[in-house]
PDB file of C-alpha atoms in Angstrom:
ATOM      1  CA  UNK A   1     146.238 156.220  67.514  1.00  0.00           C
ATOM      2  CA  UNK A   2     144.643 152.878  67.542  1.00  0.00           C
ATOM      3  CA  UNK A   3     145.855 150.269  70.058  1.00  0.00           C
ATOM      4  CA  UNK A   4     146.511 146.728  68.866  1.00  0.00           C
ATOM      5  CA  UNK A   5     145.001 143.950  70.828  1.00  0.00           C
ATOM      6  CA  UNK A   6     147.405 141.318  72.130  1.00  0.00           C
ATOM      7  CA  UNK A   7     147.910 138.217  69.969  1.00  0.00           C
ATOM      8  CA  UNK A   8     146.542 135.216  71.906  1.00  0.00           C
ATOM      9  CA  UNK A   9     147.858 132.699  69.369  1.00  0.00           C
ATOM     10  CA  UNK A  10     151.367 132.890  70.889  1.00  0.00           C
ATOM     11  CA  UNK A  11     150.266 132.115  74.496  1.00  0.00           C
ATOM     12  CA  UNK A  12     152.458 129.485  76.366  1.00  0.00           C
ATOM     13  CA  UNK A  13     151.088 125.931  76.478  1.00  0.00           C
ATOM     14  CA  UNK A  14     149.234 124.835  79.610  1.00  0.00           C
ATOM     15  CA  UNK A  15     151.168 122.821  82.241  1.00  0.00           C
ATOM     16  CA  UNK A  16     150.695 119.011  82.499  1.00  0.00           C
ATOM     17  CA  UNK A  17     148.429 117.861  85.324  1.00  0.00           C
ATOM     18  CA  UNK A  18     151.121 115.520  86.649  1.00  0.00           C
ATOM     19  CA  UNK A  19     153.950 118.026  86.455  1.00  0.00           C
ATOM     20  CA  UNK A  20     154.154 118.212  90.253  1.00  0.00           C
ATOM     21  CA  UNK A  21     154.636 114.414  90.505  1.00  0.00           C
ATOM     22  CA  UNK A  22     157.913 114.160  88.618  1.00  0.00           C
ATOM     23  CA  UNK A  23     159.506 111.851  91.234  1.00  0.00           C
ATOM     24  CA  UNK A  24     156.585 109.424  91.106  1.00  0.00           C
ATOM     25  CA  UNK A  25     156.604 109.496  87.297  1.00  0.00           C
ATOM     26  CA  UNK A  26     160.321 108.724  87.288  1.00  0.00           C
ATOM     27  CA  UNK A  27     159.796 105.733  89.560  1.00  0.00           C
ATOM     28  CA  UNK A  28     156.958 104.415  87.426  1.00  0.00           C
ATOM     29  CA  UNK A  29     158.859 104.897  84.156  1.00  0.00           C
ATOM     30  CA  UNK A  30     162.037 103.279  85.517  1.00  0.00           C
ATOM     31  CA  UNK A  31     160.631 100.553  87.748  1.00  0.00           C
ATOM     32  CA  UNK A  32     163.457  98.170  86.883  1.00  0.00           C
ATOM     33  CA  UNK A  33     166.925  99.081  88.058  1.00  0.00           C
ATOM     34  CA  UNK A  34     169.395  99.805  85.258  1.00  0.00           C
ATOM     35  CA  UNK A  35     171.694  97.010  86.367  1.00  0.00           C
ATOM     36  CA  UNK A  36     168.903  94.457  86.312  1.00  0.00           C
ATOM     37  CA  UNK A  37     167.772  95.726  82.925  1.00  0.00           C
ATOM     38  CA  UNK A  38     171.294  95.293  81.496  1.00  0.00           C
ATOM     39  CA  UNK A  39     171.598  91.766  82.929  1.00  0.00           C
ATOM     40  CA  UNK A  40     168.236  90.795  81.454  1.00  0.00           C
ATOM     41  CA  UNK A  41     169.285  92.170  78.076  1.00  0.00           C
ATOM     42  CA  UNK A  42     172.538  90.185  78.161  1.00  0.00           C
ATOM     43  CA  UNK A  43     170.687  86.959  79.016  1.00  0.00           C
ATOM     44  CA  UNK A  44     168.309  87.519  76.102  1.00  0.00           C
ATOM     45  CA  UNK A  45     171.256  88.180  73.799  1.00  0.00           C
ATOM     46  CA  UNK A  46     173.052  85.019  74.964  1.00  0.00           C
ATOM     47  CA  UNK A  47     169.905  82.936  74.660  1.00  0.00           C
ATOM     48  CA  UNK A  48     170.075  81.798  78.315  1.00  0.00           C
ATOM     49  CA  UNK A  49     166.811  83.395  79.405  1.00  0.00           C
ATOM     50  CA  UNK A  50     163.599  81.379  79.928  1.00  0.00           C
ATOM     51  CA  UNK A  51     163.343  77.609  80.010  1.00  0.00           C
ATOM     52  CA  UNK A  52     166.365  75.434  79.201  1.00  0.00           C
ATOM     53  CA  UNK A  53     166.716  74.736  75.500  1.00  0.00           C
ATOM     54  CA  UNK A  54     169.214  71.869  75.394  1.00  0.00           C
ATOM     55  CA  UNK A  55     168.110  68.284  75.860  1.00  0.00           C
ATOM     56  CA  UNK A  56     170.435  67.779  78.833  1.00  0.00           C
ATOM     57  CA  UNK A  57     169.042  70.797  80.626  1.00  0.00           C
ATOM     58  CA  UNK A  58     165.488  69.689  79.968  1.00  0.00           C
ATOM     59  CA  UNK A  59     166.207  66.196  81.303  1.00  0.00           C
ATOM     60  CA  UNK A  60     167.795  67.669  84.428  1.00  0.00           C
ATOM     61  CA  UNK A  61     164.798  69.905  85.061  1.00  0.00           C
ATOM     62  CA  UNK A  62     162.427  66.966  84.530  1.00  0.00           C
ATOM     63  CA  UNK A  63     164.440  64.791  86.929  1.00  0.00           C
ATOM     64  CA  UNK A  64     164.346  67.509  89.582  1.00  0.00           C
ATOM     65  CA  UNK A  65     160.580  67.849  89.250  1.00  0.00           C
ATOM     66  CA  UNK A  66     160.159  64.078  89.496  1.00  0.00           C
ATOM     67  CA  UNK A  67     162.288  63.944  92.666  1.00  0.00           C
ATOM     68  CA  UNK A  68     160.318  66.792  94.270  1.00  0.00           C
ATOM     69  CA  UNK A  69     157.017  65.101  93.421  1.00  0.00           C
ATOM     70  CA  UNK A  70     158.320  61.790  94.820  1.00  0.00           C
ATOM     71  CA  UNK A  71     159.355  63.431  98.103  1.00  0.00           C
ATOM     72  CA  UNK A  72     155.957  65.080  98.512  1.00  0.00           C
ATOM     73  CA  UNK A  73     154.147  61.835  97.687  1.00  0.00           C
ATOM     74  CA  UNK A  74     156.216  59.801 100.142  1.00  0.00           C
ATOM     75  CA  UNK A  75     155.639  62.385 102.891  1.00  0.00           C
ATOM     76  CA  UNK A  76     151.887  62.326 102.361  1.00  0.00           C
ATOM     77  CA  UNK A  77     151.829  58.513 102.292  1.00  0.00           C
ATOM     78  CA  UNK A  78     153.863  58.286 105.526  1.00  0.00           C
ATOM     79  CA  UNK A  79     151.579  60.780 107.264  1.00  0.00           C
ATOM     80  CA  UNK A  80     148.541  58.808 106.146  1.00  0.00           C
ATOM     81  CA  UNK A  81     150.050  55.551 107.413  1.00  0.00           C
ATOM     82  CA  UNK A  82     151.188  56.952 110.782  1.00  0.00           C
ATOM     83  CA  UNK A  83     147.918  58.777 111.513  1.00  0.00           C
ATOM     84  CA  UNK A  84     145.965  55.606 112.496  1.00  0.00           C
ATOM     85  CA  UNK A  85     148.874  54.450 114.684  1.00  0.00           C
ATOM     86  CA  UNK A  86     148.975  57.766 116.567  1.00  0.00           C
ATOM     87  CA  UNK A  87     145.198  57.773 116.941  1.00  0.00           C
ATOM     88  CA  UNK A  88     145.271  54.197 118.255  1.00  0.00           C
ATOM     89  CA  UNK A  89     147.990  55.018 120.792  1.00  0.00           C
ATOM     90  CA  UNK A  90     146.020  58.059 121.916  1.00  0.00           C
ATOM     91  CA  UNK A  91     142.868  55.991 122.383  1.00  0.00           C
ATOM     92  CA  UNK A  92     144.807  53.372 124.353  1.00  0.00           C
ATOM     93  CA  UNK A  93     146.258  56.074 126.602  1.00  0.00           C
ATOM     94  CA  UNK A  94     142.803  57.553 127.196  1.00  0.00           C
ATOM     95  CA  UNK A  95     141.450  54.088 128.024  1.00  0.00           C
ATOM     96  CA  UNK A  96     144.275  53.530 130.518  1.00  0.00           C
ATOM     97  CA  UNK A  97     143.614  56.881 132.164  1.00  0.00           C
ATOM     98  CA  UNK A  98     139.901  56.115 132.424  1.00  0.00           C
ATOM     99  CA  UNK A  99     140.611  52.659 133.852  1.00  0.00           C
ATOM    100  CA  UNK A 100     143.065  53.995 136.454  1.00  0.00           C
ATOM    101  CA  UNK A 101     140.659  56.780 137.399  1.00  0.00           C
ATOM    102  CA  UNK A 102     137.862  54.271 137.857  1.00  0.00           C
ATOM    103  CA  UNK A 103     140.123  52.056 139.952  1.00  0.00           C
ATOM    104  CA  UNK A 104     141.117  55.024 142.129  1.00  0.00           C
ATOM    105  CA  UNK A 105     137.455  55.975 142.589  1.00  0.00           C
ATOM    106  CA  UNK A 106     136.650  52.382 143.585  1.00  0.00           C
ATOM    107  CA  UNK A 107     139.472  52.308 146.130  1.00  0.00           C
ATOM    108  CA  UNK A 108     138.370  55.654 147.530  1.00  0.00           C
ATOM    109  CA  UNK A 109     134.819  54.338 147.871  1.00  0.00           C
ATOM    110  CA  UNK A 110     136.132  51.220 149.629  1.00  0.00           C
ATOM    111  CA  UNK A 111     138.145  53.379 152.020  1.00  0.00           C
ATOM    112  CA  UNK A 112     135.077  55.463 152.844  1.00  0.00           C
ATOM    113  CA  UNK A 113     133.028  52.314 153.407  1.00  0.00           C
ATOM    114  CA  UNK A 114     135.648  50.810 155.701  1.00  0.00           C
ATOM    115  CA  UNK A 115     136.057  54.070 157.582  1.00  0.00           C
ATOM    116  CA  UNK A 116     132.290  54.273 158.099  1.00  0.00           C
ATOM    117  CA  UNK A 117     132.212  50.635 159.250  1.00  0.00           C
ATOM    118  CA  UNK A 118     135.032  51.235 161.735  1.00  0.00           C
ATOM    119  CA  UNK A 119     133.297  54.342 163.078  1.00  0.00           C
ATOM    120  CA  UNK A 120     130.039  52.429 163.514  1.00  0.00           C
ATOM    121  CA  UNK A 121     131.805  49.626 165.378  1.00  0.00           C
ATOM    122  CA  UNK A 122     133.509  52.164 167.626  1.00  0.00           C
ATOM    123  CA  UNK A 123     130.222  53.913 168.362  1.00  0.00           C
ATOM    124  CA  UNK A 124     128.548  50.589 169.195  1.00  0.00           C
ATOM    125  CA  UNK A 125     131.461  49.703 171.455  1.00  0.00           C
ATOM    126  CA  UNK A 126     131.061  53.016 173.270  1.00  0.00           C
ATOM    127  CA  UNK A 127     127.326  52.485 173.680  1.00  0.00           C
ATOM    128  CA  UNK A 128     127.739  48.872 174.819  1.00  0.00           C
ATOM    129  CA  UNK A 129     130.404  49.611 177.416  1.00  0.00           C
ATOM    130  CA  UNK A 130     128.690  52.790 178.506  1.00  0.00           C
ATOM    131  CA  UNK A 131     125.686  50.884 179.850  1.00  0.00           C
ATOM    132  CA  UNK A 132     122.756  53.143 180.627  1.00  0.00           C
ATOM    133  CA  UNK A 133     124.919  56.157 179.847  1.00  0.00           C
ATOM    134  CA  UNK A 134     125.876  54.940 176.383  1.00  0.00           C
ATOM    135  CA  UNK A 135     124.369  57.964 174.646  1.00  0.00           C
ATOM    136  CA  UNK A 136     126.168  60.303 177.011  1.00  0.00           C
ATOM    137  CA  UNK A 137     129.443  58.477 176.482  1.00  0.00           C
ATOM    138  CA  UNK A 138     128.979  58.685 172.682  1.00  0.00           C
ATOM    139  CA  UNK A 139     128.184  62.389 172.988  1.00  0.00           C
ATOM    140  CA  UNK A 140     131.226  63.162 175.114  1.00  0.00           C
ATOM    141  CA  UNK A 141     133.456  61.083 172.848  1.00  0.00           C
ATOM    142  CA  UNK A 142     132.199  62.908 169.744  1.00  0.00           C
ATOM    143  CA  UNK A 143     130.966  59.659 168.214  1.00  0.00           C
ATOM    144  CA  UNK A 144     127.585  61.048 167.188  1.00  0.00           C
ATOM    145  CA  UNK A 145     126.377  64.339 165.642  1.00  0.00           C
ATOM    146  CA  UNK A 146     124.573  66.673 168.021  1.00  0.00           C
ATOM    147  CA  UNK A 147     122.350  69.705 167.745  1.00  0.00           C
ATOM    148  CA  UNK A 148     120.782  72.077 170.191  1.00  0.00           C
ATOM    149  CA  UNK A 149     121.072  75.597 171.597  1.00  0.00           C
ATOM    150  CA  UNK A 150     124.522  77.058 171.927  1.00  0.00           C
ATOM    151  CA  UNK A 151     126.848  79.869 170.943  1.00  0.00           C
ATOM    152  CA  UNK A 152     128.678  80.917 167.821  1.00  0.00           C
ATOM    153  CA  UNK A 153     132.102  82.454 168.352  1.00  0.00           C
ATOM    154  CA  UNK A 154     134.014  83.874 165.358  1.00  0.00           C
ATOM    155  CA  UNK A 155     137.718  84.729 165.694  1.00  0.00           C
ATOM    156  CA  UNK A 156     139.589  86.339 162.795  1.00  0.00           C
ATOM    157  CA  UNK A 157     142.923  88.007 162.080  1.00  0.00           C
ATOM    158  CA  UNK A 158     143.228  91.776 162.255  1.00  0.00           C
ATOM    159  CA  UNK A 159     141.825  93.567 159.220  1.00  0.00           C
ATOM    160  CA  UNK A 160     145.117  95.034 157.998  1.00  0.00           C
ATOM    161  CA  UNK A 161     147.158  91.905 158.643  1.00  0.00           C
ATOM    162  CA  UNK A 162     149.458  90.974 155.766  1.00  0.00           C
ATOM    163  CA  UNK A 163     148.296  87.585 154.563  1.00  0.00           C
ATOM    164  CA  UNK A 164     151.191  87.049 152.158  1.00  0.00           C
ATOM    165  CA  UNK A 165     150.975  85.592 148.672  1.00  0.00           C
ATOM    166  CA  UNK A 166     150.799  81.855 149.270  1.00  0.00           C
ATOM    167  CA  UNK A 167     147.805  81.382 151.491  1.00  0.00           C
ATOM    168  CA  UNK A 168     146.401  82.566 154.776  1.00  0.00           C
ATOM    169  CA  UNK A 169     149.523  81.573 156.706  1.00  0.00           C
ATOM    170  CA  UNK A 170     152.401  82.842 154.595  1.00  0.00           C
ATOM    171  CA  UNK A 171     154.290  85.126 156.986  1.00  0.00           C
ATOM    172  CA  UNK A 172     157.120  83.352 158.782  1.00  0.00           C
ATOM    173  CA  UNK A 173     156.698  82.296 162.394  1.00  0.00           C
ATOM    174  CA  UNK A 174     153.522  84.243 163.100  1.00  0.00           C
ATOM    175  CA  UNK A 175     155.637  87.408 163.177  1.00  0.00           C
ATOM    176  CA  UNK A 176     152.508  89.502 162.705  1.00  0.00           C
ATOM    177  CA  UNK A 177     150.898  90.002 166.123  1.00  0.00           C
ATOM    178  CA  UNK A 178     147.571  90.735 164.441  1.00  0.00           C
ATOM    179  CA  UNK A 179     147.180  87.094 163.497  1.00  0.00           C
ATOM    180  CA  UNK A 180     145.416  84.402 165.470  1.00  0.00           C
ATOM    181  CA  UNK A 181     147.756  81.718 166.768  1.00  0.00           C
ATOM    182  CA  UNK A 182     147.258  78.125 167.800  1.00  0.00           C
ATOM    183  CA  UNK A 183     147.591  78.914 171.500  1.00  0.00           C
ATOM    184  CA  UNK A 184     144.872  81.561 171.136  1.00  0.00           C
ATOM    185  CA  UNK A 185     142.463  78.937 169.819  1.00  0.00           C
ATOM    186  CA  UNK A 186     143.530  76.553 172.570  1.00  0.00           C
ATOM    187  CA  UNK A 187     142.536  79.093 175.210  1.00  0.00           C
ATOM    188  CA  UNK A 188     139.245  79.813 173.434  1.00  0.00           C
ATOM    189  CA  UNK A 189     138.306  76.128 173.365  1.00  0.00           C
ATOM    190  CA  UNK A 190     139.406  75.489 176.937  1.00  0.00           C
ATOM    191  CA  UNK A 191     137.410  78.520 178.077  1.00  0.00           C
ATOM    192  CA  UNK A 192     134.266  77.210 176.384  1.00  0.00           C
ATOM    193  CA  UNK A 193     134.690  73.765 177.941  1.00  0.00           C
ATOM    194  CA  UNK A 194     135.160  75.358 181.342  1.00  0.00           C
ATOM    195  CA  UNK A 195     132.113  77.568 180.831  1.00  0.00           C
ATOM    196  CA  UNK A 196     129.849  74.540 180.323  1.00  0.00           C
ATOM    197  CA  UNK A 197     130.006  73.629 176.622  1.00  0.00           C
ATOM    198  CA  UNK A 198     128.847  70.072 175.939  1.00  0.00           C
ATOM    199  CA  UNK A 199     130.296  69.776 172.402  1.00  0.00           C
ATOM    200  CA  UNK A 200     132.556  72.023 170.301  1.00  0.00           C
ATOM    201  CA  UNK A 201     133.535  72.194 166.630  1.00  0.00           C
ATOM    202  CA  UNK A 202     135.926  74.559 164.827  1.00  0.00           C
ATOM    203  CA  UNK A 203     135.245  75.189 161.129  1.00  0.00           C
ATOM    204  CA  UNK A 204     133.274  71.957 161.024  1.00  0.00           C
ATOM    205  CA  UNK A 205     135.940  69.884 162.829  1.00  0.00           C
ATOM    206  CA  UNK A 206     134.456  68.190 165.880  1.00  0.00           C
ATOM    207  CA  UNK A 207     136.653  68.246 168.962  1.00  0.00           C
ATOM    208  CA  UNK A 208     137.012  65.257 171.270  1.00  0.00           C
ATOM    209  CA  UNK A 209     138.956  64.546 174.426  1.00  0.00           C
ATOM    210  CA  UNK A 210     141.898  63.504 172.253  1.00  0.00           C
ATOM    211  CA  UNK A 211     141.810  66.456 169.837  1.00  0.00           C
ATOM    212  CA  UNK A 212     144.862  68.646 169.456  1.00  0.00           C
ATOM    213  CA  UNK A 213     145.166  72.244 168.253  1.00  0.00           C
ATOM    214  CA  UNK A 214     148.671  72.848 167.017  1.00  0.00           C
ATOM    215  CA  UNK A 215     150.719  74.881 164.574  1.00  0.00           C
ATOM    216  CA  UNK A 216     152.588  73.380 161.631  1.00  0.00           C
ATOM    217  CA  UNK A 217     154.752  76.120 160.231  1.00  0.00           C
ATOM    218  CA  UNK A 218     152.331  79.018 159.952  1.00  0.00           C
ATOM    219  CA  UNK A 219     149.115  76.968 159.765  1.00  0.00           C
ATOM    220  CA  UNK A 220     146.742  76.166 162.608  1.00  0.00           C
ATOM    221  CA  UNK A 221     145.799  72.492 162.643  1.00  0.00           C
ATOM    222  CA  UNK A 222     142.943  70.721 164.375  1.00  0.00           C
ATOM    223  CA  UNK A 223     143.601  66.977 164.454  1.00  0.00           C
ATOM    224  CA  UNK A 224     146.154  67.453 161.655  1.00  0.00           C
ATOM    225  CA  UNK A 225     143.630  69.254 159.448  1.00  0.00           C
ATOM    226  CA  UNK A 226     144.568  72.830 158.456  1.00  0.00           C
ATOM    227  CA  UNK A 227     142.133  75.635 159.169  1.00  0.00           C
ATOM    228  CA  UNK A 228     141.562  78.854 157.256  1.00  0.00           C
ATOM    229  CA  UNK A 229     140.426  82.074 158.975  1.00  0.00           C
ATOM    230  CA  UNK A 230     137.945  83.205 160.027  1.00  0.00           C
ATOM    231  CA  UNK A 231     137.696  80.522 162.717  1.00  0.00           C
ATOM    232  CA  UNK A 232     134.059  79.741 163.494  1.00  0.00           C
ATOM    233  CA  UNK A 233     133.620  77.956 166.813  1.00  0.00           C
ATOM    234  CA  UNK A 234     130.239  76.343 167.517  1.00  0.00           C
ATOM    235  CA  UNK A 235     129.501  75.121 171.023  1.00  0.00           C
ATOM    236  CA  UNK A 236     126.393  73.309 172.274  1.00  0.00           C
ATOM    237  CA  UNK A 237     125.053  74.416 175.635  1.00  0.00           C
ATOM    238  CA  UNK A 238     122.781  76.924 177.333  1.00  0.00           C
ATOM    239  CA  UNK A 239     123.334  79.780 174.866  1.00  0.00           C
ATOM    240  CA  UNK A 240     122.997  82.911 177.015  1.00  0.00           C
ATOM    241  CA  UNK A 241     124.522  81.340 180.101  1.00  0.00           C
ATOM    242  CA  UNK A 242     127.401  79.868 178.123  1.00  0.00           C
ATOM    243  CA  UNK A 243     128.161  83.155 176.348  1.00  0.00           C
ATOM    244  CA  UNK A 244     128.088  85.122 179.606  1.00  0.00           C
ATOM    245  CA  UNK A 245     130.223  82.597 181.468  1.00  0.00           C
ATOM    246  CA  UNK A 246     132.827  82.550 178.710  1.00  0.00           C
ATOM    247  CA  UNK A 247     133.079  86.342 178.457  1.00  0.00           C
ATOM    248  CA  UNK A 248     133.529  86.578 182.244  1.00  0.00           C
ATOM    249  CA  UNK A 249     136.177  83.836 182.339  1.00  0.00           C
ATOM    250  CA  UNK A 250     139.926  84.390 182.180  1.00  0.00           C
ATOM    251  CA  UNK A 251     140.048  83.016 178.633  1.00  0.00           C
ATOM    252  CA  UNK A 252     137.239  85.327 177.557  1.00  0.00           C
ATOM    253  CA  UNK A 253     139.148  88.287 179.009  1.00  0.00           C
ATOM    254  CA  UNK A 254     142.257  87.066 177.188  1.00  0.00           C
ATOM    255  CA  UNK A 255     140.355  87.113 173.886  1.00  0.00           C
ATOM    256  CA  UNK A 256     139.066  90.597 174.654  1.00  0.00           C
ATOM    257  CA  UNK A 257     142.649  91.761 175.301  1.00  0.00           C
ATOM    258  CA  UNK A 258     143.683  90.410 171.903  1.00  0.00           C
ATOM    259  CA  UNK A 259     140.893  92.444 170.350  1.00  0.00           C
ATOM    260  CA  UNK A 260     141.856  95.656 172.140  1.00  0.00           C
ATOM    261  CA  UNK A 261     145.633  95.392 171.775  1.00  0.00           C
ATOM    262  CA  UNK A 262     146.095  93.685 168.403  1.00  0.00           C
ATOM    263  CA  UNK A 263     142.784  94.414 166.619  1.00  0.00           C
ATOM    264  CA  UNK A 264     141.947  90.710 166.323  1.00  0.00           C
ATOM    265  CA  UNK A 265     138.296  90.528 165.318  1.00  0.00           C
ATOM    266  CA  UNK A 266     135.913  88.535 167.510  1.00  0.00           C
ATOM    267  CA  UNK A 267     132.171  88.178 167.850  1.00  0.00           C
ATOM    268  CA  UNK A 268     130.023  85.924 170.016  1.00  0.00           C
ATOM    269  CA  UNK A 269     126.281  85.325 169.871  1.00  0.00           C
ATOM    270  CA  UNK A 270     123.873  82.810 171.370  1.00  0.00           C
ATOM    271  CA  UNK A 271     122.083  80.578 168.870  1.00  0.00           C
ATOM    272  CA  UNK A 272     118.710  78.877 169.138  1.00  0.00           C
ATOM    273  CA  UNK A 273     120.121  75.803 167.380  1.00  0.00           C
ATOM    274  CA  UNK A 274     123.545  74.736 166.225  1.00  0.00           C
ATOM    275  CA  UNK A 275     124.474  71.444 164.621  1.00  0.00           C
ATOM    276  CA  UNK A 276     127.824  69.735 165.083  1.00  0.00           C
ATOM    277  CA  UNK A 277     128.979  66.757 163.001  1.00  0.00           C
ATOM    278  CA  UNK A 278     130.441  63.605 164.458  1.00  0.00           C
ATOM    279  CA  UNK A 279     134.190  63.330 164.741  1.00  0.00           C
ATOM    280  CA  UNK A 280     135.660  61.978 161.486  1.00  0.00           C
ATOM    281  CA  UNK A 281     137.627  59.311 163.329  1.00  0.00           C
ATOM    282  CA  UNK A 282     137.662  57.930 166.838  1.00  0.00           C
ATOM    283  CA  UNK A 283     140.337  56.160 168.819  1.00  0.00           C
ATOM    284  CA  UNK A 284     139.036  53.731 171.417  1.00  0.00           C
ATOM    285  CA  UNK A 285     141.530  53.060 174.178  1.00  0.00           C
ATOM    286  CA  UNK A 286     141.230  50.813 177.223  1.00  0.00           C
ATOM    287  CA  UNK A 287     143.595  50.704 180.192  1.00  0.00           C
ATOM    288  CA  UNK A 288     144.472  47.447 181.887  1.00  0.00           C
ATOM    289  CA  UNK A 289     146.690  47.045 184.953  1.00  0.00           C
ATOM    290  CA  UNK A 290     149.829  45.071 184.414  1.00  0.00           C
ATOM    291  CA  UNK A 291     150.897  42.066 186.474  1.00  0.00           C
ATOM    292  CA  UNK A 292     152.331  42.612 189.945  1.00  0.00           C
ATOM    293  CA  UNK A 293     155.976  43.476 189.999  1.00  0.00           C
ATOM    294  CA  UNK A 294     155.917  45.422 186.740  1.00  0.00           C
ATOM    295  CA  UNK A 295     156.822  49.054 186.674  1.00  0.00           C
ATOM    296  CA  UNK A 296     153.362  50.059 185.563  1.00  0.00           C
ATOM    297  CA  UNK A 297     151.682  48.212 188.434  1.00  0.00           C
ATOM    298  CA  UNK A 298     154.026  49.765 190.979  1.00  0.00           C
ATOM    299  CA  UNK A 299     153.252  53.270 189.776  1.00  0.00           C
ATOM    300  CA  UNK A 300     149.560  52.599 189.313  1.00  0.00           C
ATOM    301  CA  UNK A 301     149.713  53.379 185.577  1.00  0.00           C
ATOM    302  CA  UNK A 302     148.087  51.307 182.876  1.00  0.00           C
ATOM    303  CA  UNK A 303     148.709  50.700 179.217  1.00  0.00           C
ATOM    304  CA  UNK A 304     146.810  52.104 176.311  1.00  0.00           C
TER     305      UNK A 304
END
């Protein structure tokens, strides 16, 4: 018995390539919502779609466009008119700032000139009244810069000391014992004077017989000028002898105790040459006895 071959003419049609994207096809075919489509159809049926057709509507639209154009034109014209005025005011303000800055610079220069003149007059007065020892008097008074052999002493807070967030002296009342205090620097300076120093400066501030080392809040001041650690003390004198004498003195032992007990960092070394500036300002005082019978004359005290 012969076997019939299958009839290929009745095979099912092939599937569409986009059959798996029915949702996307639906969105593309119905991109406009049915409600919007109905509303658009109604407007077309009523004749209200598109531009206005009546004369009144056209005049209203034209008037609106004219008003909008007028507003834009007026705004642009006002901006163009006000721009030169603003620029002129800005230039005048800049000129005033420049003039005031120049005036301040001139006054600052005059102050420096007067301060230098006063210092020179004070130095000449010291030399004139010092006689043959005028240079020595000027040296001891800090009226002239000096240089020569000496020592360099550096004193700094302990390494792990909390410095705070607002500067090197933020913690209240020197509560941290690892920090250098004003009385510590007082003892250091007094120990150097006692050990034979001829001139001393701290962080570039020359010390005189009238200098003061004090604390204002948490800051150490030298003649009302704040210092920032580390404190570098330069002293003119016989370097090796001065360093040895200071370390053997009571104040040197005090500084060593601070290092051992509170980890305050110190170092001292003799220098072949150190240079100290002159004191920024000098105060010349003379004492005169008062007339007999006054309280000052009876006690032997003078006026300054």
